[in-house]
XYZ file of C-alpha atoms in Angstrom:
160
model
C 17.617 54.078 -44.761
C 17.430 51.033 -42.518
C 15.153 50.304 -39.576
C 17.215 49.508 -36.500
C 16.078 48.476 -33.035
C 18.023 49.393 -29.910
C 17.583 47.760 -26.520
C 17.817 50.286 -23.700
C 18.325 49.485 -20.036
C 19.407 51.160 -16.797
C 19.462 50.346 -13.085
C 21.710 52.956 -11.453
C 20.979 56.559 -10.559
C 17.606 57.557 -11.989
C 16.970 54.889 -14.660
C 13.881 56.597 -16.100
C 15.804 59.845 -16.605
C 18.767 57.988 -18.106
C 16.473 56.257 -20.624
C 14.760 59.554 -21.473
C 18.134 61.263 -21.941
C 19.350 58.486 -24.243
C 16.103 58.727 -26.260
C 16.667 62.481 -26.637
C 20.241 61.792 -27.793
C 18.897 59.413 -30.472
C 16.897 62.322 -31.866
C 20.140 64.251 -32.430
C 22.134 61.415 -34.026
C 23.413 62.114 -37.549
C 21.550 60.537 -40.484
C 19.071 58.989 -38.062
C 15.442 59.548 -37.154
C 14.118 58.289 -33.814
C 10.697 56.868 -34.720
C 9.235 55.184 -31.651
C 9.988 53.905 -28.190
C 8.192 51.140 -26.315
C 6.733 51.367 -22.859
C 9.061 50.852 -19.918
C 9.472 47.366 -18.473
C 10.890 46.400 -15.090
C 13.041 43.277 -15.126
C 15.228 41.287 -12.787
C 18.972 41.412 -13.460
C 20.504 38.615 -15.527
C 23.871 37.063 -14.725
C 24.995 39.076 -11.719
C 21.855 39.149 -9.557
C 23.005 41.215 -6.544
C 21.886 44.544 -8.007
C 18.694 46.584 -8.461
C 16.047 45.695 -11.026
C 16.379 47.268 -14.466
C 14.104 49.535 -16.429
C 14.142 48.518 -20.082
C 12.602 49.603 -23.361
C 13.286 49.313 -27.083
C 13.748 52.172 -29.534
C 12.999 52.059 -33.256
C 15.326 54.138 -35.420
C 15.456 54.827 -39.151
C 19.099 55.344 -40.052
C 21.468 55.793 -42.960
C 24.444 54.996 -40.715
C 26.090 51.620 -41.330
C 25.678 49.222 -38.409
C 29.230 49.703 -37.015
C 28.838 53.501 -37.114
C 25.435 53.274 -35.422
C 26.921 51.084 -32.691
C 29.750 53.619 -32.227
C 27.146 56.385 -31.792
C 25.326 54.271 -29.180
C 28.557 53.649 -27.291
C 29.345 57.369 -27.324
C 25.924 58.091 -25.782
C 26.672 55.456 -23.115
C 30.010 57.128 -22.401
C 28.407 60.580 -22.090
C 25.809 59.146 -19.676
C 28.464 57.669 -17.392
C 28.487 54.014 -18.469
C 31.418 52.077 -17.043
C 32.186 48.437 -17.784
C 33.612 47.197 -14.486
C 32.650 43.520 -14.931
C 30.276 41.348 -16.967
C 26.590 42.086 -16.211
C 27.516 44.850 -13.755
C 24.958 47.469 -12.692
C 24.890 50.391 -15.123
C 23.628 53.894 -15.656
C 22.724 53.034 -19.254
C 23.052 50.086 -21.607
C 22.345 50.513 -25.327
C 22.408 47.353 -27.443
C 22.003 47.282 -31.206
C 19.471 44.466 -31.483
C 18.484 44.470 -35.146
C 19.651 46.349 -38.221
C 17.072 45.615 -40.877
C 17.204 41.900 -41.617
C 21.004 41.956 -41.698
C 23.025 39.208 -40.068
C 26.619 39.965 -39.219
C 29.244 38.169 -37.150
C 32.078 40.642 -36.867
C 34.372 41.522 -33.952
C 32.879 45.041 -33.959
C 29.179 44.116 -34.123
C 27.076 40.943 -34.132
C 23.590 41.039 -35.674
C 21.084 40.159 -34.551
C 22.241 40.748 -30.987
C 23.507 37.317 -29.912
C 21.366 36.893 -26.770
C 18.252 38.913 -27.561
C 16.212 35.809 -28.398
C 16.691 34.562 -24.811
C 15.682 37.748 -22.981
C 12.092 38.659 -22.174
C 13.177 42.192 -21.200
C 14.195 42.720 -24.846
C 11.476 40.702 -26.551
C 8.455 42.134 -24.676
C 9.121 45.776 -25.631
C 10.159 44.728 -29.151
C 6.873 42.840 -29.643
C 5.009 45.874 -28.308
C 6.573 48.000 -31.069
C 6.446 45.386 -33.843
C 4.114 42.463 -33.039
C 5.098 40.396 -36.104
C 8.840 41.162 -36.224
C 11.197 38.337 -37.192
C 14.578 37.762 -35.575
C 16.785 36.549 -38.450
C 17.663 32.905 -37.970
C 15.509 32.568 -34.819
C 11.809 33.089 -35.635
C 9.294 35.685 -34.576
C 9.924 37.751 -31.472
C 6.432 36.813 -30.227
C 7.232 33.063 -30.411
C 10.576 33.609 -28.717
C 8.922 35.675 -25.977
C 6.538 32.812 -25.181
C 9.587 30.582 -24.672
C 10.858 33.061 -22.031
C 7.711 32.781 -19.913
C 9.665 31.999 -16.753
C 11.460 35.375 -16.793
C 10.059 38.198 -14.665
C 9.315 41.252 -16.796
C 6.589 43.772 -15.995
C 5.281 46.583 -18.173
C 5.022 49.773 -16.117
C 3.299 53.099 -16.662
C 5.273 55.524 -18.815
C-alpha cells in the first residue's frame, strides 16, 4: 500500500457538493482506502482569471493501485462528474490531481510525480500542510517551506 495525496478543486455548479461527491467516490475505489480530507479552502483562479473562485482541498488515500491506474480512476471520477477540458485553466465542475504517490518521482507521458506545479500553488500546499505538517515534496523541500514562499497568493480556509 502507498499513501497518495490528491488535490481536489471545483468552481462550477455547486463546488462543495462536487468535492463531497468525489470524496465519496474515493471511498469506493478498488484497492484504495480514503483516509482523510483537509478543510475546504477558497482560492482565486490561476492562469485564466475571468472565472469564479475555487473551493479546494486535499485527500489522503492509501492505495495498492499503481500511480497510472490511480490517475485513471481519478480521471474517470472527473468524467462522471461532468469535467470537460475546453481550454487550459478553464472553469470546471471538478479537478482531481494526483499530487504525491509515496515518495515516488516519475516523469512519464501518463503521469508526472510529484505534480509538476504543486510546489507553486498555495491552494494545494495549505490543505496538504493541514493534513501532513511535515510532509516533503520530493526534490523541492517541505510543503510548509514551499507554502511560505507562496505568501502572496490568496487562499482562505473556510468552515467545512
